CSV table of C-alpha atoms in Angstrom, one decimal:
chain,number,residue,atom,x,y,z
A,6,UNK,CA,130.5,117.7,36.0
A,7,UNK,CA,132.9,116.3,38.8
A,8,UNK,CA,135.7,118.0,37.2
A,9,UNK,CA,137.2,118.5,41.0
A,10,UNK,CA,137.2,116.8,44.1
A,11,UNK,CA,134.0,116.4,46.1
A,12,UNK,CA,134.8,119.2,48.6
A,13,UNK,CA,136.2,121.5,45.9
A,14,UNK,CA,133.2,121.2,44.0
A,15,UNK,CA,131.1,121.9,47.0
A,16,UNK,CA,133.0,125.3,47.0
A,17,UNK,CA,132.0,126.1,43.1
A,18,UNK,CA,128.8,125.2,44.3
A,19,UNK,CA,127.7,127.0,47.2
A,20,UNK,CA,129.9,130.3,45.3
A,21,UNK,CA,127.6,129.4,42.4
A,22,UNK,CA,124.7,130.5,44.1
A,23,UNK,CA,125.3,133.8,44.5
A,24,UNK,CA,123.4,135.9,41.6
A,25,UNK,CA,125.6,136.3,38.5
A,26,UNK,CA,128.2,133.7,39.3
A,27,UNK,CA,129.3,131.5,36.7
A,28,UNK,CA,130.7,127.9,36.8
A,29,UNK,CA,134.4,130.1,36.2
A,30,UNK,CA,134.2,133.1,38.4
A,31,UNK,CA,132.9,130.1,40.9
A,32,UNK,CA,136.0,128.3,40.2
A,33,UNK,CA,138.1,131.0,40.6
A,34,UNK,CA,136.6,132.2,43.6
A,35,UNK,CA,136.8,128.7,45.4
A,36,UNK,CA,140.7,128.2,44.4
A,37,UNK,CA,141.1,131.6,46.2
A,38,UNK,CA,139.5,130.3,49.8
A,39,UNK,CA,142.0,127.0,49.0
A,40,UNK,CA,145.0,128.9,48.5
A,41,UNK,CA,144.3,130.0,52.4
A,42,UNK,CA,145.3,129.0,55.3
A,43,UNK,CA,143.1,126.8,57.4
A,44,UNK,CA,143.0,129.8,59.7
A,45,UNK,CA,142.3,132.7,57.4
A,46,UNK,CA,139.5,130.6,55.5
A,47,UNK,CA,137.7,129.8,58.8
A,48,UNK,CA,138.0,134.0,59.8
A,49,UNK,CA,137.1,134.5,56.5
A,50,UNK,CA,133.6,132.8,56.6
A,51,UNK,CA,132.7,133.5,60.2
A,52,UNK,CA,133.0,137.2,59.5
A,53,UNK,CA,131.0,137.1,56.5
A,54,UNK,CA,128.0,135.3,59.0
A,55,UNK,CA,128.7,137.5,61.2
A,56,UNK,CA,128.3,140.5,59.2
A,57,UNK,CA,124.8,139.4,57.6
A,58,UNK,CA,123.6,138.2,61.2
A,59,UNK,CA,124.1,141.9,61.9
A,60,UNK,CA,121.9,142.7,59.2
A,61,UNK,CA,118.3,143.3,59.7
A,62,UNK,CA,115.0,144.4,58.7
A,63,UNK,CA,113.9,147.9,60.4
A,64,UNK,CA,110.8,147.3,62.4
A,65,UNK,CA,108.7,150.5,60.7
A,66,UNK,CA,110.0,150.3,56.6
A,67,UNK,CA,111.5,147.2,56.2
A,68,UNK,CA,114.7,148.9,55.2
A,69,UNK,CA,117.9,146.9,55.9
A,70,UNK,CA,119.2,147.8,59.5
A,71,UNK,CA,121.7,147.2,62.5
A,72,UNK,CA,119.2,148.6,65.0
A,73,UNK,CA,115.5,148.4,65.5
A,74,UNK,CA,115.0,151.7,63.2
A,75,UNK,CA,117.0,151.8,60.0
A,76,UNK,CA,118.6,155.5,59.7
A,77,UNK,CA,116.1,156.4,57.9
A,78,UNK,CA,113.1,155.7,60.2
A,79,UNK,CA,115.0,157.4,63.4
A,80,UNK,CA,116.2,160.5,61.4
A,81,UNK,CA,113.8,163.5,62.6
A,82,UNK,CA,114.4,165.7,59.7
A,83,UNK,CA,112.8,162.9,57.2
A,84,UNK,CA,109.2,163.7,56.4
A,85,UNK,CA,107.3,160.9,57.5
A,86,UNK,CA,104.1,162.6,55.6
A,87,UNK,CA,105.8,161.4,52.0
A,88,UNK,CA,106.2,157.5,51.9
A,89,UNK,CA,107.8,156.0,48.8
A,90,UNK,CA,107.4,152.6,48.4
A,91,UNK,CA,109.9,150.3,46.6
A,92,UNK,CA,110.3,146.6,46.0
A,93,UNK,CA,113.5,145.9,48.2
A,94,UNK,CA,116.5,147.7,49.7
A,95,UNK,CA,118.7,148.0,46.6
A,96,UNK,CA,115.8,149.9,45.1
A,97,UNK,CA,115.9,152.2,47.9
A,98,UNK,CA,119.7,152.3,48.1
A,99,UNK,CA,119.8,153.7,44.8
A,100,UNK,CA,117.1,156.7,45.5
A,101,UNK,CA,118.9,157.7,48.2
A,102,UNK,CA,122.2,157.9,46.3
A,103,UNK,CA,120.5,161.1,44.3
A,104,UNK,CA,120.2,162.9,47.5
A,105,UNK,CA,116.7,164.9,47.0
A,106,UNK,CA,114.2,162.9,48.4
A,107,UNK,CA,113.5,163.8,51.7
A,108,UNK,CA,110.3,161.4,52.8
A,109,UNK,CA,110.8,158.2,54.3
A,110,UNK,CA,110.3,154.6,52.8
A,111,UNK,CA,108.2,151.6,52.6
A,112,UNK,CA,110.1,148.4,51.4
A,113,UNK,CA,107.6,145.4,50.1
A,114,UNK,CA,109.8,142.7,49.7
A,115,UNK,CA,108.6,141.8,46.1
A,116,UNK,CA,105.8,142.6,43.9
A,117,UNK,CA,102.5,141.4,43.4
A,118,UNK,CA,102.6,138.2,41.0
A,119,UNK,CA,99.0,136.8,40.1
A,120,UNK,CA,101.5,134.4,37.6
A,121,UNK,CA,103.1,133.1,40.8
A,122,UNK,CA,100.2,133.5,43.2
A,123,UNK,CA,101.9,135.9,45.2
A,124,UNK,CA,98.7,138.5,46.4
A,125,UNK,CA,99.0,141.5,48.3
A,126,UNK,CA,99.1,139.5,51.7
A,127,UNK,CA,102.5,138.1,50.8
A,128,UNK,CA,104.6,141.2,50.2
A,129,UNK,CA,104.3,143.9,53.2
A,130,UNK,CA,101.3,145.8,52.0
A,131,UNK,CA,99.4,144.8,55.2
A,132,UNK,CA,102.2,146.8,57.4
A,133,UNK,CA,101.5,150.0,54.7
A,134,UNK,CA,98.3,150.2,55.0
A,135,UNK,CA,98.7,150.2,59.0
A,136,UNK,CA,101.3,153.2,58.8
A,137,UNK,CA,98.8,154.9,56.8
A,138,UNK,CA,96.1,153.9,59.0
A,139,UNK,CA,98.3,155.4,62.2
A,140,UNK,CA,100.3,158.3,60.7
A,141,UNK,CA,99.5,161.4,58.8
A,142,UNK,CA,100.3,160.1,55.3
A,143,UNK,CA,99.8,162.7,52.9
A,144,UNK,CA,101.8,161.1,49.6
A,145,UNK,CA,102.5,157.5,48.5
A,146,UNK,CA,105.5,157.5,45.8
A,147,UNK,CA,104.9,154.1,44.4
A,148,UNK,CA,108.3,153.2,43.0
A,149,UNK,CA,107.9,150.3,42.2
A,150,UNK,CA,110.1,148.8,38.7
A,151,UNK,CA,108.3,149.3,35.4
A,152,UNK,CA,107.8,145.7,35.4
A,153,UNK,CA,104.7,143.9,34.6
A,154,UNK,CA,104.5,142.9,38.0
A,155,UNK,CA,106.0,146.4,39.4
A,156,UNK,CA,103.1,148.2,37.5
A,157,UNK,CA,100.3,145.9,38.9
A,158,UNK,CA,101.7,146.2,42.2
A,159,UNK,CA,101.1,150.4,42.0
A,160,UNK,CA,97.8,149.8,40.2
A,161,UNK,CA,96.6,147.7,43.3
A,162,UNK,CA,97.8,150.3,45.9
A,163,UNK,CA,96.3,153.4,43.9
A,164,UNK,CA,93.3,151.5,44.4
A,165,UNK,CA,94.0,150.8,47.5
A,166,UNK,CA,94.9,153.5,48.6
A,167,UNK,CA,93.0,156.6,47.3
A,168,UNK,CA,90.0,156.0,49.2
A,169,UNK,CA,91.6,156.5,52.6
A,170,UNK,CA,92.6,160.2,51.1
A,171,UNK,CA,96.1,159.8,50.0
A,172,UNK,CA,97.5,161.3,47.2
A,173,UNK,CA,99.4,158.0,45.2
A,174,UNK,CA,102.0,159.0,42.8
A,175,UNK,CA,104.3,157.2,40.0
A,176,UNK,CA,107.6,157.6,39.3
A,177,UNK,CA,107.4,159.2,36.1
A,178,UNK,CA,109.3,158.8,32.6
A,179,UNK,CA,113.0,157.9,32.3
A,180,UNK,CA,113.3,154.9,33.7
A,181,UNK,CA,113.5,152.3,30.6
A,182,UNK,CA,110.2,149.7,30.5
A,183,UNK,CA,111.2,146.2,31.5
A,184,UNK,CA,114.4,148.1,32.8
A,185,UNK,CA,115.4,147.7,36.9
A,186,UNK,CA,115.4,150.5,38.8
A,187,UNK,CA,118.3,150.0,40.3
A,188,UNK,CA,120.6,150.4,37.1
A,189,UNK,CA,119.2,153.7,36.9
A,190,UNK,CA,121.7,156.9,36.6
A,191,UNK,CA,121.1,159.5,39.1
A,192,UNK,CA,120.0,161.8,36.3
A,193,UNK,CA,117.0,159.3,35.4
A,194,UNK,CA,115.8,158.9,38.7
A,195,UNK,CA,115.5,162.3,39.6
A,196,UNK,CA,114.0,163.5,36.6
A,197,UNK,CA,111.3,160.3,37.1
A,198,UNK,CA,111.1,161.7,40.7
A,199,UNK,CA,110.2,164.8,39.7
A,200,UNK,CA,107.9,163.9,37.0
A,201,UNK,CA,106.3,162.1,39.2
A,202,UNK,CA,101.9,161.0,38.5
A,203,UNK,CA,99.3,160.6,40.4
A,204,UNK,CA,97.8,157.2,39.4
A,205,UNK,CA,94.2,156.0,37.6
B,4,UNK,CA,133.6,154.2,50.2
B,5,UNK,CA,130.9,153.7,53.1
B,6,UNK,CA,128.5,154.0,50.7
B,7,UNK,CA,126.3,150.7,52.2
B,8,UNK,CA,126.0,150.1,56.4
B,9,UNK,CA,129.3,148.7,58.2
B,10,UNK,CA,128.0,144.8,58.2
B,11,UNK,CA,127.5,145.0,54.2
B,12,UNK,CA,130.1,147.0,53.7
B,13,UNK,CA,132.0,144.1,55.7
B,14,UNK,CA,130.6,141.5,53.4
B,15,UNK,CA,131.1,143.4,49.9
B,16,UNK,CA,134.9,143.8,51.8
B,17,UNK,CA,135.4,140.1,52.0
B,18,UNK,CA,134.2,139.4,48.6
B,19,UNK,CA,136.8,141.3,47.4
B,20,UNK,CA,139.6,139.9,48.8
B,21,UNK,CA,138.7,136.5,46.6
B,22,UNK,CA,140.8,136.5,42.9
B,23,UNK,CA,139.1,138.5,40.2
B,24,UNK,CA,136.3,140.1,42.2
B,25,UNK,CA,135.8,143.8,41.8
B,26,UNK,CA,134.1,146.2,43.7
B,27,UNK,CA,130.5,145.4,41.5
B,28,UNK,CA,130.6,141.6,41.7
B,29,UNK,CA,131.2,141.9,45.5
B,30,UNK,CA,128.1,144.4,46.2
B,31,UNK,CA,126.3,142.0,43.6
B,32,UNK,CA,127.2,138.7,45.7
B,33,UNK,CA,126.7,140.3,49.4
B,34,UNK,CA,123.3,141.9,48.3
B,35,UNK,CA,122.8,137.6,47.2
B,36,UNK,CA,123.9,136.8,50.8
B,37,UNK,CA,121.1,139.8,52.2
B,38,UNK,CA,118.4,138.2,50.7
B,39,UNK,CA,119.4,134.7,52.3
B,40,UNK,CA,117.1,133.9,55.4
B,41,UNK,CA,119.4,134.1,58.8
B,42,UNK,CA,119.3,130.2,58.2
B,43,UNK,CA,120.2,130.1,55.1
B,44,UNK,CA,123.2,132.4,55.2
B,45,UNK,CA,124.4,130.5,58.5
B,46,UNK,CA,124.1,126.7,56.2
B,47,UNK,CA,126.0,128.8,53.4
B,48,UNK,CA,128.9,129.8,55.4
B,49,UNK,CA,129.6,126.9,57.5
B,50,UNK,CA,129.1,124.4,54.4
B,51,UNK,CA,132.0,126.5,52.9
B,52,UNK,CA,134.1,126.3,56.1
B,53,UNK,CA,133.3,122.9,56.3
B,54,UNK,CA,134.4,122.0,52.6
B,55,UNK,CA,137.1,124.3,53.0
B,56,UNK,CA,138.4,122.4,55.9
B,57,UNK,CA,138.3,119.0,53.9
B,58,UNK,CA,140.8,120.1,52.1
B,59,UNK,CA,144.5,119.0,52.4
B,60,UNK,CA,147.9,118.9,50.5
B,61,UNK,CA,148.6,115.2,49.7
B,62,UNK,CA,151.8,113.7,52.1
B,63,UNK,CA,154.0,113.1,49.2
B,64,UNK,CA,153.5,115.4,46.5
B,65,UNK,CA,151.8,118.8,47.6
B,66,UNK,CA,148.2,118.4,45.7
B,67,UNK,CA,145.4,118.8,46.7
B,68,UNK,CA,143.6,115.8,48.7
B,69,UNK,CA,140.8,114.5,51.2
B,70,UNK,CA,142.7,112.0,52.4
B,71,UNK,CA,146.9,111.5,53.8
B,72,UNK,CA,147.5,110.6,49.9
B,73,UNK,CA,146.0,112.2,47.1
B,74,UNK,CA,144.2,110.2,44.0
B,75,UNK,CA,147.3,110.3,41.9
B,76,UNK,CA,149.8,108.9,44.4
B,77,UNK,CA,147.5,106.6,45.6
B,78,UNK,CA,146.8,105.1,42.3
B,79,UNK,CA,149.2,102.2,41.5
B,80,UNK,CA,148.6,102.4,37.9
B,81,UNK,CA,150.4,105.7,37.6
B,82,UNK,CA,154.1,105.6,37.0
B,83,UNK,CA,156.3,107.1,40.3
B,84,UNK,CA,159.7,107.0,38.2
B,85,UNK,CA,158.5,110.4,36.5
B,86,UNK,CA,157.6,113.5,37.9
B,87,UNK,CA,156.1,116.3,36.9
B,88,UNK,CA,156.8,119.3,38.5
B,89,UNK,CA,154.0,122.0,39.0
B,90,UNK,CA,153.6,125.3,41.0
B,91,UNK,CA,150.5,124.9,42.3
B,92,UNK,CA,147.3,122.2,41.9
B,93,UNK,CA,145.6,124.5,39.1
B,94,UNK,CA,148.4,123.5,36.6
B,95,UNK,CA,148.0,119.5,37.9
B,96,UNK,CA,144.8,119.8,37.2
B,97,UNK,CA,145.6,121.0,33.6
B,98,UNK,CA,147.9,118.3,32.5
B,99,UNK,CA,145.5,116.2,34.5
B,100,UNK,CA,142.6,117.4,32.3
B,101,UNK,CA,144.6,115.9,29.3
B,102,UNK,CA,144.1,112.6,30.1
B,103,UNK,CA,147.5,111.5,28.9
B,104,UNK,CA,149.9,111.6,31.1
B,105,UNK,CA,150.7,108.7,33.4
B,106,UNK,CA,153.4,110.0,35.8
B,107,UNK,CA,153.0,111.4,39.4
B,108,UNK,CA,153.4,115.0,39.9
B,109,UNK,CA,155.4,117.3,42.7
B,110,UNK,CA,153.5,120.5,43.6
B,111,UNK,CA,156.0,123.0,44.4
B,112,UNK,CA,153.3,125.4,45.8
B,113,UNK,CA,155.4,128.1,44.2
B,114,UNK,CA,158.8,129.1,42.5
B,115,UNK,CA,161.9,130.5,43.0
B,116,UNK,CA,161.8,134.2,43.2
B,117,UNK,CA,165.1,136.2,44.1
B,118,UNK,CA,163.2,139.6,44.0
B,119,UNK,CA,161.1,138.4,46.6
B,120,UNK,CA,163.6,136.7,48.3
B,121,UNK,CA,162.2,133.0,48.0
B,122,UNK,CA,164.8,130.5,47.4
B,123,UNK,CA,164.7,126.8,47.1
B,124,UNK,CA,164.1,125.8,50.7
B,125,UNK,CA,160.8,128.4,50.5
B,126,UNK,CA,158.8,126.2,48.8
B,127,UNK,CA,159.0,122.0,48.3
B,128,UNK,CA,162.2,121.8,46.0
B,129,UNK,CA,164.0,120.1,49.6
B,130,UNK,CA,160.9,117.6,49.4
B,131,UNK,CA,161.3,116.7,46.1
B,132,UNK,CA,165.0,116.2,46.5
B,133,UNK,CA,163.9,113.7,49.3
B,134,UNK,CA,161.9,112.0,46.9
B,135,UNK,CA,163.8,111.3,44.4
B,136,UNK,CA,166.8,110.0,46.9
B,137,UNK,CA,164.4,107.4,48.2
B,138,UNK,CA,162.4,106.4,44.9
B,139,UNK,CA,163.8,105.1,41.6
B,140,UNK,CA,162.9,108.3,39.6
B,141,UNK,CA,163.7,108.4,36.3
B,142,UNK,CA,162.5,111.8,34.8
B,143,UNK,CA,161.5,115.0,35.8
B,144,UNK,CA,159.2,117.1,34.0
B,145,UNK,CA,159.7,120.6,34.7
B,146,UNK,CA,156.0,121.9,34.2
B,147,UNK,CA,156.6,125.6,35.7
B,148,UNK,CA,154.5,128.5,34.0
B,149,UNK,CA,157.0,129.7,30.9
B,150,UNK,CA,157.7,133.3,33.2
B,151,UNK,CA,160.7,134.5,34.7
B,152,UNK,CA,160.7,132.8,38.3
B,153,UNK,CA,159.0,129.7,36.6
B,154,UNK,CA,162.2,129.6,33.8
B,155,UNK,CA,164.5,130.1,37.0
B,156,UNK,CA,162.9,127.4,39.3
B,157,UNK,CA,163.3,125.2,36.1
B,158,UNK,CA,167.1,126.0,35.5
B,159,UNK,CA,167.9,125.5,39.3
B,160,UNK,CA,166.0,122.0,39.5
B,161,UNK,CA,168.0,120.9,36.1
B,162,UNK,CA,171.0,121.9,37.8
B,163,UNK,CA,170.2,120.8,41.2
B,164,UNK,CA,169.0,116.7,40.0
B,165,UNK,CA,171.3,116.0,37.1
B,166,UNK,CA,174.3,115.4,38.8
B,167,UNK,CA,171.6,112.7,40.6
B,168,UNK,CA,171.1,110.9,37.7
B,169,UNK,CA,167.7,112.0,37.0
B,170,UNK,CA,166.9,113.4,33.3
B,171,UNK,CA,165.1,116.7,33.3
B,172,UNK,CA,162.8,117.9,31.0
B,173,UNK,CA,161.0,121.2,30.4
B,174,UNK,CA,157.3,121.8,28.7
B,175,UNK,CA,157.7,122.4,25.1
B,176,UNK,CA,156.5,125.3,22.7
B,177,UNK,CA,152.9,126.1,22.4
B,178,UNK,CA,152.8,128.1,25.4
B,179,UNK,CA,153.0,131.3,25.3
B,180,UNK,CA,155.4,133.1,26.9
B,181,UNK,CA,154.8,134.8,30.3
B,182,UNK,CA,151.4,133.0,30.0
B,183,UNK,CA,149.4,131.2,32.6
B,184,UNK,CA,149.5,127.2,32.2
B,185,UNK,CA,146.3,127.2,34.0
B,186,UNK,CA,144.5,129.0,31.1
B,187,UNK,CA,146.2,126.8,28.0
B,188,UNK,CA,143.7,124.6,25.6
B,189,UNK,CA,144.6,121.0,26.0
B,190,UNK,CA,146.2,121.0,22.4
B,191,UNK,CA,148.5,123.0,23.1
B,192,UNK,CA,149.3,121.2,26.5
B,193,UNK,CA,149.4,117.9,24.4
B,194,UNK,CA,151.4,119.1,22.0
B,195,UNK,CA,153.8,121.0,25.1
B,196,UNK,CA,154.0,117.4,26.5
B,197,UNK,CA,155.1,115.9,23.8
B,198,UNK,CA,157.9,118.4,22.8
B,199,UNK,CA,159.6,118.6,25.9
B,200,UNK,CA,163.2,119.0,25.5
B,201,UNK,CA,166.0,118.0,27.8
B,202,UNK,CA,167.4,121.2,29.9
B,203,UNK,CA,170.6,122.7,29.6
């Protein structure tokens, strides 16, 4: 285990939390920050917390965001009448890579887990519903993965959802079952935009 | 290229410049730090800084250490009258790994490279001149990678400490040429260590 000095292996450690970091890559990684100087180690990691302390959540969607509004949010020629909802920012990252969608966004932060206990309360359908509740939602795109969990989640807000007039639509075929939305290819995700369902 | 907001883009930027992290691994690992609360992130960074700045070159011989001397040096049971010469701590800590060899080592912290215009005094040849004027040193073991600056570094130090006294040695066969000691199985370390030939 100790294979290294105490510090060294604090290194590979905190490196080794990052997702899909191995014990290697981890090594590798912390003999980099040794091999610099005192100086360019200590710039090195107060930029890095700079940059994420930069990074927030946008007050309206919960996209990432330097300001208040993510880009999304404060860009007038969105329609604010379409609201797809997704599970976190990568997920909406890589719809807005294909370039056709032209509503606005709803990030939940997670799923709905019964398995873990995690209800509707925990992930940000509370702030949905009040956007709906405020604004003139016309469409819900629930894009959430075809997970177990992903496809609870979009049963839960058809329900939810329906009754207050709203149409609540799926991302349709092409993306694989079990797969993660945000290895899609372009050419999958826009033919599941397009195909789009409405739910129940 | 901006294909994420400046602060992420920052952090995916920052990734890279660690060894063997490409553009994927870096969007992978700074999307990791995102999801970090602002508390969590801020414990990340400075426990890496922190470890970071724990670590030191040993007085005497170059490796890495907590302390003014490093394990080895410290450790009376290892013999100072031969040294094994190394380019950086990785290789140390591959003839370390071997658990055989009982000598002290000299980390050069690079080699000789006329086509980049580093010569002896560039990195710590003129230290271990001074070490083996002061010490009774018997044997050096010339333990740089089996490349063309590592083959020249070891030629100049066979010249440079015979006429001292001192028999040099090289690392035998078994590894392969303009290969990486860092990455050789301890066999073929073993069997390099017990091969070595004198120089010239």
């Amino acid at each position: 285990m100790s294979e290294f000095m105490q510090p060294l292996e604090l290194l590979i450690e905190q490196f080794r939390r990052l997702p899909g970091v191995g014990r290697k890559s981890a090594i590798r990684m912390a003999f980099g920050v040794v091999d610099m100087t005192d100086e360019e180690a200590e710039r090195f990691f107060s930029q890095m917390a700079d940059a994420k302390s930069r990074i927030h959540s946008c007050a309206v969607c919960g996209n990432l965001s330097e300001g208040e509004l993510c880009p999304i949010c404060a860009d007038v020629k969105r329609d604010p009448s379409v609201i797809c909802v997704v599970e976190d920012p990568k997920a909406l990252l890589a719809i807005e890579r294909v370039k056709q969608y032209t509503g606005v966004f709803h990030v939940l932060g997670g799923t709905i887990s019964p398995m873990d206990g995690r209800g509707p309360d925990d992930i940000a359908i509370p702030q949905l519903l009040h956007r709906i509740r405020e604004g003139h939602v016309t469409e819900v795109i629930v894009a959430t993965n075809p997970t177990l969990n992903g496809e609870t989640t979009a049963m839960y807000l058809s329900k939810l959802l329906k009754p207050l007039g709203v149409r609540v639509t799926r991302l349709a075929s092409g993306i694989p079952v079990g797969g993660d939305l945000d290895y899609a290819d372009e050419m999958t995700l826009l033919s599941a935009m397009d195909g789009r369902k409405e739910i129940g």
